[in-house]
Amino acid sequence: MTEPARRANRGPAAAEANRAALITAAREMFAEYGPEAPLAFIAKRAGVGKGSLYRHFPNRDSVVAAVFEDNISELGQLARAPETTAEKLISAILEQLTDSAALIAALDPTDSSDTRLFAPGQEVIALLRAKLADPAQLGNLREDITLDEVFAGIGMFASLLLTTPESARLTMAATARSLLVRAFYNQ
């Protein structure tokens, strides 16, 4: 009987690729099972051992924060693209909130020691502010919309999703998004 071929251990050379695979796997597993998805399942889906997972992420909170940090980074990339309007950026923020509501609930908002999310989030806010100030970058948003109004709406949207049972979350997200469209967009 022949033994299955073992994957070659590439050691430290694979660290970056392993981390990226773990974040992708975690995002998928959290979408399927919520933030309590077994870490062993995440490692298996990423194609790495549990030791590799724990080298990159010492605990569940650090995995959750890494996925969230990656989400913020994606928003930053989208926001920096000149062709992205404020409308598209707000839509992407709402989509990420919908997809990540369980992750957001798992983050500890009182932990001010983790600054990884602060700088990228501030960049997204600054870029959204600039897009809202430029009529050519509004898309179909009202010209008089302010950053405070946008963040009040996004905050209410997030709060509503966080308090809605998971089984009803997508329906509630669609309803809340419809209200925001009526408030933010030209009719």
Short mmCIF file of N, CA and C in Angstrom, two decimals:
data_model
loop_
_atom_site.label_atom_id
_atom_site.label_comp_id
_atom_site.label_asym_id
_atom_site.label_seq_id
_atom_site.Cartn_x
_atom_site.Cartn_y
_atom_site.Cartn_z
N MET A 1 0.85 -1.17 0.00
CA MET A 1 0.00 0.00 0.00
C MET A 1 0.89 1.23 0.00
N THR A 2 0.59 2.16 -0.83
CA THR A 2 1.38 3.37 -0.96
C THR A 2 0.82 4.44 -0.03
N GLU A 3 1.74 5.13 0.66
CA GLU A 3 1.31 6.24 1.52
C GLU A 3 1.10 7.48 0.68
N PRO A 4 0.10 8.31 1.05
CA PRO A 4 -0.11 9.54 0.30
C PRO A 4 1.12 10.43 0.41
N ALA A 5 1.38 11.15 -0.65
CA ALA A 5 2.53 12.06 -0.67
C ALA A 5 2.31 13.16 0.35
N ARG A 6 3.33 13.42 1.14
CA ARG A 6 3.26 14.51 2.12
C ARG A 6 3.70 15.79 1.46
N ARG A 7 3.04 16.84 1.84
CA ARG A 7 3.42 18.14 1.34
C ARG A 7 4.76 18.54 1.94
N ALA A 8 5.60 19.09 1.12
CA ALA A 8 6.91 19.54 1.61
C ALA A 8 6.72 20.71 2.57
N ASN A 9 7.44 20.67 3.68
CA ASN A 9 7.40 21.76 4.65
C ASN A 9 8.34 22.86 4.17
N ARG A 10 7.76 23.98 3.77
CA ARG A 10 8.58 25.08 3.26
C ARG A 10 9.05 26.00 4.37
N GLY A 11 8.66 25.74 5.60
CA GLY A 11 9.14 26.50 6.74
C GLY A 11 8.80 27.97 6.66
N PRO A 12 9.72 28.82 7.12
CA PRO A 12 9.46 30.27 7.18
C PRO A 12 9.14 30.89 5.82
N ALA A 13 9.59 30.27 4.74
CA ALA A 13 9.31 30.82 3.42
C ALA A 13 7.82 30.85 3.12
N ALA A 14 7.07 29.98 3.78
CA ALA A 14 5.62 29.89 3.52
C ALA A 14 4.80 30.72 4.51
N ALA A 15 5.45 31.41 5.42
CA ALA A 15 4.74 32.10 6.50
C ALA A 15 3.69 33.09 5.98
N GLU A 16 4.06 33.93 5.02
CA GLU A 16 3.11 34.93 4.51
C GLU A 16 1.93 34.28 3.81
N ALA A 17 2.23 33.26 2.98
CA ALA A 17 1.17 32.55 2.27
C ALA A 17 0.27 31.81 3.26
N ASN A 18 0.86 31.22 4.30
CA ASN A 18 0.06 30.52 5.31
C ASN A 18 -0.86 31.49 6.04
N ARG A 19 -0.34 32.66 6.39
CA ARG A 19 -1.16 33.66 7.08
C ARG A 19 -2.34 34.09 6.22
N ALA A 20 -2.06 34.35 4.94
CA ALA A 20 -3.13 34.75 4.02
C ALA A 20 -4.16 33.62 3.88
N ALA A 21 -3.70 32.38 3.79
CA ALA A 21 -4.61 31.24 3.67
C ALA A 21 -5.45 31.09 4.94
N LEU A 22 -4.84 31.33 6.09
CA LEU A 22 -5.58 31.25 7.36
C LEU A 22 -6.65 32.33 7.45
N ILE A 23 -6.34 33.54 7.01
CA ILE A 23 -7.34 34.62 7.05
C ILE A 23 -8.49 34.31 6.11
N THR A 24 -8.17 33.83 4.91
CA THR A 24 -9.23 33.47 3.95
C THR A 24 -10.09 32.35 4.52
N ALA A 25 -9.45 31.32 5.07
CA ALA A 25 -10.19 30.20 5.65
C ALA A 25 -11.04 30.66 6.83
N ALA A 26 -10.48 31.54 7.67
CA ALA A 26 -11.23 32.05 8.82
C ALA A 26 -12.46 32.82 8.37
N ARG A 27 -12.29 33.66 7.34
CA ARG A 27 -13.43 34.42 6.83
C ARG A 27 -14.54 33.46 6.37
N GLU A 28 -14.16 32.41 5.66
CA GLU A 28 -15.13 31.43 5.17
C GLU A 28 -15.78 30.68 6.33
N MET A 29 -14.98 30.24 7.28
CA MET A 29 -15.51 29.47 8.41
C MET A 29 -16.40 30.35 9.30
N PHE A 30 -16.00 31.60 9.50
CA PHE A 30 -16.83 32.50 10.30
C PHE A 30 -18.16 32.76 9.61
N ALA A 31 -18.14 32.85 8.28
CA ALA A 31 -19.39 33.04 7.54
C ALA A 31 -20.29 31.81 7.70
N GLU A 32 -19.69 30.63 7.73
CA GLU A 32 -20.47 29.40 7.87
C GLU A 32 -20.92 29.13 9.29
N TYR A 33 -20.00 29.30 10.26
CA TYR A 33 -20.25 28.86 11.63
C TYR A 33 -20.28 29.99 12.66
N GLY A 34 -20.02 31.21 12.24
CA GLY A 34 -19.95 32.31 13.18
C GLY A 34 -18.56 32.39 13.80
N PRO A 35 -18.34 33.37 14.67
CA PRO A 35 -17.01 33.57 15.24
C PRO A 35 -16.56 32.45 16.18
N GLU A 36 -17.45 31.53 16.50
CA GLU A 36 -17.08 30.40 17.36
C GLU A 36 -16.63 29.19 16.54
N ALA A 37 -16.41 29.37 15.25
CA ALA A 37 -15.94 28.26 14.40
C ALA A 37 -14.67 27.66 15.02
N PRO A 38 -14.59 26.34 15.07
CA PRO A 38 -13.40 25.72 15.65
C PRO A 38 -12.12 26.13 14.91
N LEU A 39 -11.13 26.53 15.67
CA LEU A 39 -9.86 26.95 15.07
C LEU A 39 -9.20 25.81 14.31
N ALA A 40 -9.40 24.58 14.76
CA ALA A 40 -8.84 23.43 14.05
C ALA A 40 -9.43 23.33 12.64
N PHE A 41 -10.73 23.66 12.50
CA PHE A 41 -11.36 23.65 11.17
C PHE A 41 -10.74 24.71 10.27
N ILE A 42 -10.44 25.86 10.85
CA ILE A 42 -9.83 26.95 10.07
C ILE A 42 -8.46 26.51 9.56
N ALA A 43 -7.66 25.91 10.43
CA ALA A 43 -6.33 25.44 10.02
C ALA A 43 -6.47 24.39 8.92
N LYS A 44 -7.40 23.46 9.09
CA LYS A 44 -7.59 22.41 8.09
C LYS A 44 -8.00 23.00 6.75
N ARG A 45 -8.94 23.92 6.78
CA ARG A 45 -9.39 24.53 5.52
C ARG A 45 -8.26 25.30 4.85
N ALA A 46 -7.39 25.90 5.64
CA ALA A 46 -6.26 26.67 5.10
C ALA A 46 -5.15 25.74 4.59
N GLY A 47 -5.23 24.46 4.96
CA GLY A 47 -4.21 23.51 4.52
C GLY A 47 -2.93 23.60 5.33
N VAL A 48 -3.06 24.04 6.59
CA VAL A 48 -1.89 24.14 7.47
C VAL A 48 -2.20 23.42 8.77
N GLY A 49 -1.20 23.18 9.55
CA GLY A 49 -1.39 22.57 10.86
C GLY A 49 -1.83 23.59 11.89
N LYS A 50 -2.34 23.06 13.02
CA LYS A 50 -2.77 23.95 14.10
C LYS A 50 -1.60 24.78 14.64
N GLY A 51 -0.40 24.20 14.62
CA GLY A 51 0.78 24.94 15.09
C GLY A 51 1.02 26.19 14.26
N SER A 52 0.82 26.08 12.96
CA SER A 52 0.98 27.25 12.09
C SER A 52 -0.05 28.30 12.42
N LEU A 53 -1.29 27.87 12.68
CA LEU A 53 -2.34 28.82 13.04
C LEU A 53 -1.94 29.58 14.31
N TYR A 54 -1.47 28.83 15.32
CA TYR A 54 -1.14 29.48 16.60
C TYR A 54 0.14 30.30 16.52
N ARG A 55 1.02 30.02 15.57
CA ARG A 55 2.20 30.88 15.38
C ARG A 55 1.78 32.26 14.90
N HIS A 56 0.76 32.29 14.05
CA HIS A 56 0.28 33.57 13.51
C HIS A 56 -0.74 34.24 14.43
N PHE A 57 -1.58 33.43 15.07
CA PHE A 57 -2.69 33.95 15.86
C PHE A 57 -2.75 33.20 17.18
N PRO A 58 -2.35 33.83 18.28
CA PRO A 58 -2.29 33.12 19.55
C PRO A 58 -3.64 32.72 20.14
N ASN A 59 -4.72 33.35 19.67
CA ASN A 59 -6.05 33.03 20.22
C ASN A 59 -7.14 33.42 19.21
N ARG A 60 -8.35 33.06 19.54
CA ARG A 60 -9.49 33.32 18.65
C ARG A 60 -9.65 34.83 18.38
N ASP A 61 -9.50 35.64 19.42
CA ASP A 61 -9.66 37.08 19.23
C ASP A 61 -8.70 37.63 18.18
N SER A 62 -7.49 37.10 18.15
CA SER A 62 -6.52 37.60 17.17
C SER A 62 -6.89 37.15 15.75
N VAL A 63 -7.53 36.00 15.61
CA VAL A 63 -8.00 35.55 14.28
C VAL A 63 -9.15 36.47 13.83
N VAL A 64 -10.09 36.72 14.73
CA VAL A 64 -11.22 37.60 14.41
C VAL A 64 -10.71 38.98 14.02
N ALA A 65 -9.79 39.52 14.80
CA ALA A 65 -9.25 40.86 14.51
C ALA A 65 -8.51 40.88 13.18
N ALA A 66 -7.80 39.79 12.84
CA ALA A 66 -7.08 39.74 11.57
C ALA A 66 -8.04 39.74 10.38
N VAL A 67 -9.14 39.01 10.50
CA VAL A 67 -10.14 39.00 9.42
C VAL A 67 -10.76 40.39 9.29
N PHE A 68 -11.08 40.99 10.42
CA PHE A 68 -11.67 42.33 10.39
C PHE A 68 -10.68 43.34 9.82
N GLU A 69 -9.42 43.23 10.23
CA GLU A 69 -8.36 44.11 9.71
C GLU A 69 -8.24 43.96 8.19
N ASP A 70 -8.34 42.73 7.71
CA ASP A 70 -8.28 42.47 6.28
C ASP A 70 -9.48 43.11 5.57
N ASN A 71 -10.65 43.04 6.19
CA ASN A 71 -11.84 43.68 5.62
C ASN A 71 -11.65 45.19 5.50
N ILE A 72 -11.10 45.80 6.56
CA ILE A 72 -10.85 47.26 6.54
C ILE A 72 -9.83 47.59 5.46
N SER A 73 -8.82 46.75 5.32
CA SER A 73 -7.80 46.96 4.29
C SER A 73 -8.42 46.93 2.89
N GLU A 74 -9.35 45.99 2.68
CA GLU A 74 -10.04 45.92 1.38
C GLU A 74 -10.84 47.20 1.13
N LEU A 75 -11.50 47.71 2.17
CA LEU A 75 -12.23 48.97 2.02
C LEU A 75 -11.27 50.11 1.69
N GLY A 76 -10.10 50.10 2.30
CA GLY A 76 -9.09 51.12 2.01
C GLY A 76 -8.64 51.07 0.56
N GLN A 77 -8.41 49.87 0.05
CA GLN A 77 -8.02 49.74 -1.36
C GLN A 77 -9.11 50.27 -2.27
N LEU A 78 -10.35 49.91 -1.96
CA LEU A 78 -11.48 50.39 -2.76
C LEU A 78 -11.57 51.92 -2.68
N ALA A 79 -11.42 52.47 -1.48
CA ALA A 79 -11.54 53.92 -1.28
C ALA A 79 -10.45 54.69 -2.02
N ARG A 80 -9.25 54.11 -2.12
CA ARG A 80 -8.14 54.79 -2.81
C ARG A 80 -8.31 54.79 -4.32
N ALA A 81 -9.11 53.91 -4.86
CA ALA A 81 -9.29 53.84 -6.31
C ALA A 81 -10.03 55.10 -6.79
N PRO A 82 -9.45 55.84 -7.74
CA PRO A 82 -10.07 57.09 -8.19
C PRO A 82 -11.48 56.89 -8.76
N GLU A 83 -11.75 55.72 -9.33
CA GLU A 83 -13.06 55.49 -9.94
C GLU A 83 -14.14 55.11 -8.92
N THR A 84 -13.76 54.90 -7.68
CA THR A 84 -14.73 54.55 -6.64
C THR A 84 -15.41 55.83 -6.15
N THR A 85 -16.71 55.86 -6.31
CA THR A 85 -17.48 57.01 -5.83
C THR A 85 -17.81 56.82 -4.35
N ALA A 86 -18.25 57.87 -3.72
CA ALA A 86 -18.70 57.78 -2.33
C ALA A 86 -19.85 56.78 -2.23
N GLU A 87 -20.73 56.78 -3.22
CA GLU A 87 -21.85 55.84 -3.24
C GLU A 87 -21.36 54.39 -3.21
N LYS A 88 -20.37 54.06 -4.05
CA LYS A 88 -19.83 52.69 -4.08
C LYS A 88 -19.15 52.33 -2.77
N LEU A 89 -18.45 53.29 -2.19
CA LEU A 89 -17.75 53.02 -0.93
C LEU A 89 -18.75 52.77 0.20
N ILE A 90 -19.78 53.58 0.29
CA ILE A 90 -20.81 53.37 1.32
C ILE A 90 -21.48 52.02 1.12
N SER A 91 -21.77 51.67 -0.12
CA SER A 91 -22.38 50.38 -0.41
C SER A 91 -21.47 49.23 0.04
N ALA A 92 -20.17 49.36 -0.21
CA ALA A 92 -19.21 48.32 0.20
C ALA A 92 -19.14 48.22 1.73
N ILE A 93 -19.20 49.36 2.41
CA ILE A 93 -19.19 49.36 3.87
C ILE A 93 -20.42 48.62 4.40
N LEU A 94 -21.58 48.91 3.83
CA LEU A 94 -22.81 48.25 4.27
C LEU A 94 -22.76 46.75 3.98
N GLU A 95 -22.20 46.36 2.84
CA GLU A 95 -22.06 44.93 2.52
C GLU A 95 -21.15 44.25 3.53
N GLN A 96 -20.03 44.89 3.85
CA GLN A 96 -19.11 44.28 4.82
C GLN A 96 -19.75 44.19 6.20
N LEU A 97 -20.51 45.19 6.57
CA LEU A 97 -21.20 45.12 7.86
C LEU A 97 -22.19 43.96 7.88
N THR A 98 -22.90 43.78 6.79
CA THR A 98 -23.86 42.68 6.69
C THR A 98 -23.14 41.33 6.79
N ASP A 99 -22.05 41.19 6.05
CA ASP A 99 -21.31 39.93 6.03
C ASP A 99 -20.56 39.68 7.33
N SER A 100 -20.19 40.73 8.04
CA SER A 100 -19.31 40.59 9.20
C SER A 100 -19.97 40.92 10.53
N ALA A 101 -21.27 40.99 10.58
CA ALA A 101 -21.94 41.39 11.82
C ALA A 101 -21.54 40.51 13.00
N ALA A 102 -21.45 39.21 12.79
CA ALA A 102 -21.07 38.32 13.89
C ALA A 102 -19.63 38.58 14.34
N LEU A 103 -18.76 38.90 13.37
CA LEU A 103 -17.36 39.21 13.73
C LEU A 103 -17.28 40.48 14.53
N ILE A 104 -18.03 41.49 14.11
CA ILE A 104 -18.02 42.77 14.80
C ILE A 104 -18.48 42.58 16.24
N ALA A 105 -19.50 41.75 16.42
CA ALA A 105 -20.00 41.48 17.77
C ALA A 105 -18.95 40.77 18.62
N ALA A 106 -18.07 40.01 17.97
CA ALA A 106 -17.04 39.27 18.71
C ALA A 106 -15.85 40.14 19.10
N LEU A 107 -15.68 41.30 18.46
CA LEU A 107 -14.56 42.18 18.80
C LEU A 107 -14.84 42.87 20.12
N ASP A 108 -13.80 43.14 20.88
CA ASP A 108 -13.93 43.82 22.16
C ASP A 108 -13.73 45.32 21.94
N PRO A 109 -14.81 46.11 21.92
CA PRO A 109 -14.67 47.55 21.65
C PRO A 109 -13.93 48.30 22.75
N THR A 110 -13.76 47.69 23.92
CA THR A 110 -13.07 48.37 25.00
C THR A 110 -11.57 48.12 24.98
N ASP A 111 -11.11 47.26 24.05
CA ASP A 111 -9.68 46.95 23.98
C ASP A 111 -8.98 48.01 23.13
N SER A 112 -8.47 49.02 23.79
CA SER A 112 -7.80 50.11 23.07
C SER A 112 -6.34 49.78 22.78
N SER A 113 -5.88 48.61 23.24
CA SER A 113 -4.48 48.24 23.00
C SER A 113 -4.26 47.75 21.57
N ASP A 114 -5.33 47.33 20.90
CA ASP A 114 -5.20 46.83 19.54
C ASP A 114 -5.47 47.98 18.56
N THR A 115 -4.41 48.57 18.05
CA THR A 115 -4.55 49.74 17.18
C THR A 115 -4.51 49.38 15.70
N ARG A 116 -4.47 48.08 15.38
CA ARG A 116 -4.38 47.67 13.97
C ARG A 116 -5.56 48.16 13.14
N LEU A 117 -6.71 48.29 13.75
CA LEU A 117 -7.90 48.68 13.00
C LEU A 117 -8.06 50.19 12.93
N PHE A 118 -7.40 50.92 13.82
CA PHE A 118 -7.61 52.35 13.92
C PHE A 118 -7.10 53.10 12.69
N ALA A 119 -5.85 52.92 12.33
CA ALA A 119 -5.26 53.69 11.22
C ALA A 119 -5.95 53.39 9.89
N PRO A 120 -6.16 52.11 9.52
CA PRO A 120 -6.85 51.86 8.25
C PRO A 120 -8.28 52.41 8.24
N GLY A 121 -8.95 52.31 9.39
CA GLY A 121 -10.30 52.87 9.48
C GLY A 121 -10.31 54.37 9.31
N GLN A 122 -9.33 55.04 9.90
CA GLN A 122 -9.22 56.49 9.77
C GLN A 122 -8.96 56.89 8.31
N GLU A 123 -8.16 56.08 7.62
CA GLU A 123 -7.89 56.36 6.21
C GLU A 123 -9.18 56.25 5.39
N VAL A 124 -9.98 55.23 5.65
CA VAL A 124 -11.25 55.07 4.92
C VAL A 124 -12.15 56.27 5.19
N ILE A 125 -12.21 56.70 6.44
CA ILE A 125 -13.04 57.87 6.80
C ILE A 125 -12.55 59.12 6.06
N ALA A 126 -11.25 59.34 6.04
CA ALA A 126 -10.69 60.52 5.36
C ALA A 126 -10.99 60.47 3.86
N LEU A 127 -10.85 59.31 3.26
CA LEU A 127 -11.13 59.19 1.82
C LEU A 127 -12.61 59.37 1.54
N LEU A 128 -13.48 58.85 2.40
CA LEU A 128 -14.92 59.04 2.21
C LEU A 128 -15.27 60.52 2.36
N ARG A 129 -14.67 61.19 3.34
CA ARG A 129 -14.91 62.63 3.53
C ARG A 129 -14.55 63.39 2.25
N ALA A 130 -13.40 63.07 1.65
CA ALA A 130 -12.97 63.75 0.43
C ALA A 130 -13.93 63.46 -0.72
N LYS A 131 -14.39 62.23 -0.82
CA LYS A 131 -15.32 61.88 -1.91
C LYS A 131 -16.67 62.58 -1.72
N LEU A 132 -17.12 62.72 -0.48
CA LEU A 132 -18.38 63.42 -0.23
C LEU A 132 -18.27 64.91 -0.53
N ALA A 133 -17.08 65.47 -0.41
CA ALA A 133 -16.87 66.90 -0.67
C ALA A 133 -16.75 67.20 -2.16
N ASP A 134 -16.58 66.20 -2.99
CA ASP A 134 -16.39 66.38 -4.43
C ASP A 134 -17.65 65.93 -5.17
N PRO A 135 -18.43 66.88 -5.72
CA PRO A 135 -19.67 66.50 -6.40
C PRO A 135 -19.48 65.43 -7.49
N ALA A 136 -18.33 65.41 -8.12
CA ALA A 136 -18.06 64.41 -9.17
C ALA A 136 -17.89 63.01 -8.58
N GLN A 137 -17.62 62.93 -7.28
CA GLN A 137 -17.39 61.64 -6.62
C GLN A 137 -18.60 61.12 -5.83
N LEU A 138 -19.72 61.81 -5.92
CA LEU A 138 -20.89 61.42 -5.13
C LEU A 138 -21.63 60.22 -5.69
N GLY A 139 -21.59 60.01 -6.99
CA GLY A 139 -22.46 58.99 -7.58
C GLY A 139 -23.88 59.51 -7.52
N ASN A 140 -24.80 58.71 -7.02
CA ASN A 140 -26.21 59.12 -6.92
C ASN A 140 -26.59 59.63 -5.54
N LEU A 141 -25.60 59.93 -4.71
CA LEU A 141 -25.90 60.46 -3.38
C LEU A 141 -26.36 61.91 -3.47
N ARG A 142 -27.15 62.32 -2.48
CA ARG A 142 -27.58 63.72 -2.40
C ARG A 142 -26.35 64.61 -2.24
N GLU A 143 -26.37 65.77 -2.87
CA GLU A 143 -25.23 66.69 -2.78
C GLU A 143 -25.08 67.30 -1.41
N ASP A 144 -26.16 67.35 -0.63
CA ASP A 144 -26.08 67.97 0.69
C ASP A 144 -25.80 66.97 1.82
N ILE A 145 -25.52 65.74 1.49
CA ILE A 145 -25.27 64.72 2.52
C ILE A 145 -23.94 65.02 3.22
N THR A 146 -23.92 64.82 4.53
CA THR A 146 -22.70 65.10 5.30
C THR A 146 -22.10 63.79 5.80
N LEU A 147 -20.84 63.86 6.15
CA LEU A 147 -20.16 62.69 6.70
C LEU A 147 -20.83 62.25 8.00
N ASP A 148 -21.26 63.21 8.82
CA ASP A 148 -21.95 62.87 10.07
C ASP A 148 -23.23 62.09 9.79
N GLU A 149 -23.99 62.51 8.77
CA GLU A 149 -25.23 61.79 8.43
C GLU A 149 -24.91 60.38 7.94
N VAL A 150 -23.88 60.27 7.11
CA VAL A 150 -23.50 58.95 6.60
C VAL A 150 -23.11 58.04 7.76
N PHE A 151 -22.28 58.52 8.68
CA PHE A 151 -21.85 57.68 9.78
C PHE A 151 -22.95 57.42 10.79
N ALA A 152 -23.88 58.34 10.94
CA ALA A 152 -25.04 58.07 11.79
C ALA A 152 -25.86 56.93 11.18
N GLY A 153 -26.08 56.99 9.87
CA GLY A 153 -26.82 55.94 9.18
C GLY A 153 -26.11 54.60 9.25
N ILE A 154 -24.80 54.61 9.01
CA ILE A 154 -24.02 53.37 9.07
C ILE A 154 -24.02 52.82 10.50
N GLY A 155 -23.90 53.70 11.48
CA GLY A 155 -23.92 53.27 12.88
C GLY A 155 -25.25 52.64 13.26
N MET A 156 -26.35 53.25 12.82
CA MET A 156 -27.67 52.67 13.10
C MET A 156 -27.82 51.32 12.41
N PHE A 157 -27.34 51.24 11.17
CA PHE A 157 -27.38 50.00 10.40
C PHE A 157 -26.62 48.90 11.15
N ALA A 158 -25.41 49.20 11.58
CA ALA A 158 -24.58 48.22 12.29
C ALA A 158 -25.23 47.81 13.60
N SER A 159 -25.73 48.77 14.35
CA SER A 159 -26.36 48.48 15.63
C SER A 159 -27.57 47.57 15.45
N LEU A 160 -28.35 47.86 14.44
CA LEU A 160 -29.53 47.04 14.16
C LEU A 160 -29.13 45.61 13.81
N LEU A 161 -28.10 45.47 12.97
CA LEU A 161 -27.66 44.12 12.59
C LEU A 161 -27.12 43.35 13.78
N LEU A 162 -26.42 44.04 14.66
CA LEU A 162 -25.82 43.37 15.82
C LEU A 162 -26.86 42.88 16.81
N THR A 163 -28.04 43.49 16.80
CA THR A 163 -29.08 43.09 17.74
C THR A 163 -30.16 42.22 17.09
N THR A 164 -30.01 41.92 15.81
CA THR A 164 -30.97 41.09 15.10
C THR A 164 -30.48 39.64 15.10
N PRO A 165 -31.35 38.69 15.43
CA PRO A 165 -30.92 37.29 15.38
C PRO A 165 -30.39 36.94 13.99
N GLU A 166 -29.38 36.07 13.98
CA GLU A 166 -28.73 35.72 12.72
C GLU A 166 -29.72 35.23 11.67
N SER A 167 -30.74 34.52 12.09
CA SER A 167 -31.71 33.96 11.14
C SER A 167 -32.49 35.05 10.40
N ALA A 168 -32.59 36.23 10.98
CA ALA A 168 -33.35 37.33 10.36
C ALA A 168 -32.44 38.45 9.86
N ARG A 169 -31.12 38.28 10.00
CA ARG A 169 -30.18 39.37 9.74
C ARG A 169 -30.21 39.84 8.28
N LEU A 170 -30.22 38.94 7.32
CA LEU A 170 -30.20 39.35 5.91
C LEU A 170 -31.46 40.12 5.53
N THR A 171 -32.60 39.69 6.03
CA THR A 171 -33.85 40.40 5.74
C THR A 171 -33.82 41.79 6.37
N MET A 172 -33.34 41.86 7.62
CA MET A 172 -33.25 43.16 8.29
C MET A 172 -32.25 44.06 7.58
N ALA A 173 -31.15 43.51 7.11
CA ALA A 173 -30.14 44.31 6.40
C ALA A 173 -30.75 44.91 5.13
N ALA A 174 -31.54 44.12 4.41
CA ALA A 174 -32.17 44.62 3.18
C ALA A 174 -33.15 45.75 3.50
N THR A 175 -33.93 45.58 4.57
CA THR A 175 -34.89 46.61 4.97
C THR A 175 -34.16 47.90 5.40
N ALA A 176 -33.15 47.75 6.23
CA ALA A 176 -32.40 48.92 6.71
C ALA A 176 -31.68 49.62 5.56
N ARG A 177 -31.13 48.82 4.66
CA ARG A 177 -30.43 49.40 3.51
C ARG A 177 -31.40 50.20 2.64
N SER A 178 -32.61 49.70 2.48
CA SER A 178 -33.63 50.41 1.71
C SER A 178 -33.93 51.77 2.33
N LEU A 179 -34.00 51.83 3.66
CA LEU A 179 -34.23 53.11 4.34
C LEU A 179 -33.06 54.07 4.11
N LEU A 180 -31.83 53.54 4.18
CA LEU A 180 -30.67 54.40 3.96
C LEU A 180 -30.62 54.92 2.53
N VAL A 181 -31.00 54.09 1.58
CA VAL A 181 -31.03 54.54 0.19
C VAL A 181 -31.98 55.72 0.05
N ARG A 182 -33.16 55.63 0.68
CA ARG A 182 -34.11 56.73 0.60
C ARG A 182 -33.59 57.99 1.29
N ALA A 183 -32.79 57.82 2.34
CA ALA A 183 -32.26 58.97 3.07
C ALA A 183 -31.05 59.59 2.38
N PHE A 184 -30.20 58.77 1.76
CA PHE A 184 -28.92 59.24 1.23
C PHE A 184 -28.95 59.59 -0.25
N TYR A 185 -29.84 58.99 -0.99
CA TYR A 185 -29.76 59.09 -2.44
C TYR A 185 -30.75 60.09 -3.01
N ASN A 186 -30.41 60.59 -4.21
CA ASN A 186 -31.33 61.44 -4.95
C ASN A 186 -32.53 60.60 -5.35
N GLN A 187 -33.69 61.17 -5.21
CA GLN A 187 -34.92 60.42 -5.56
C GLN A 187 -35.42 60.80 -6.92
#
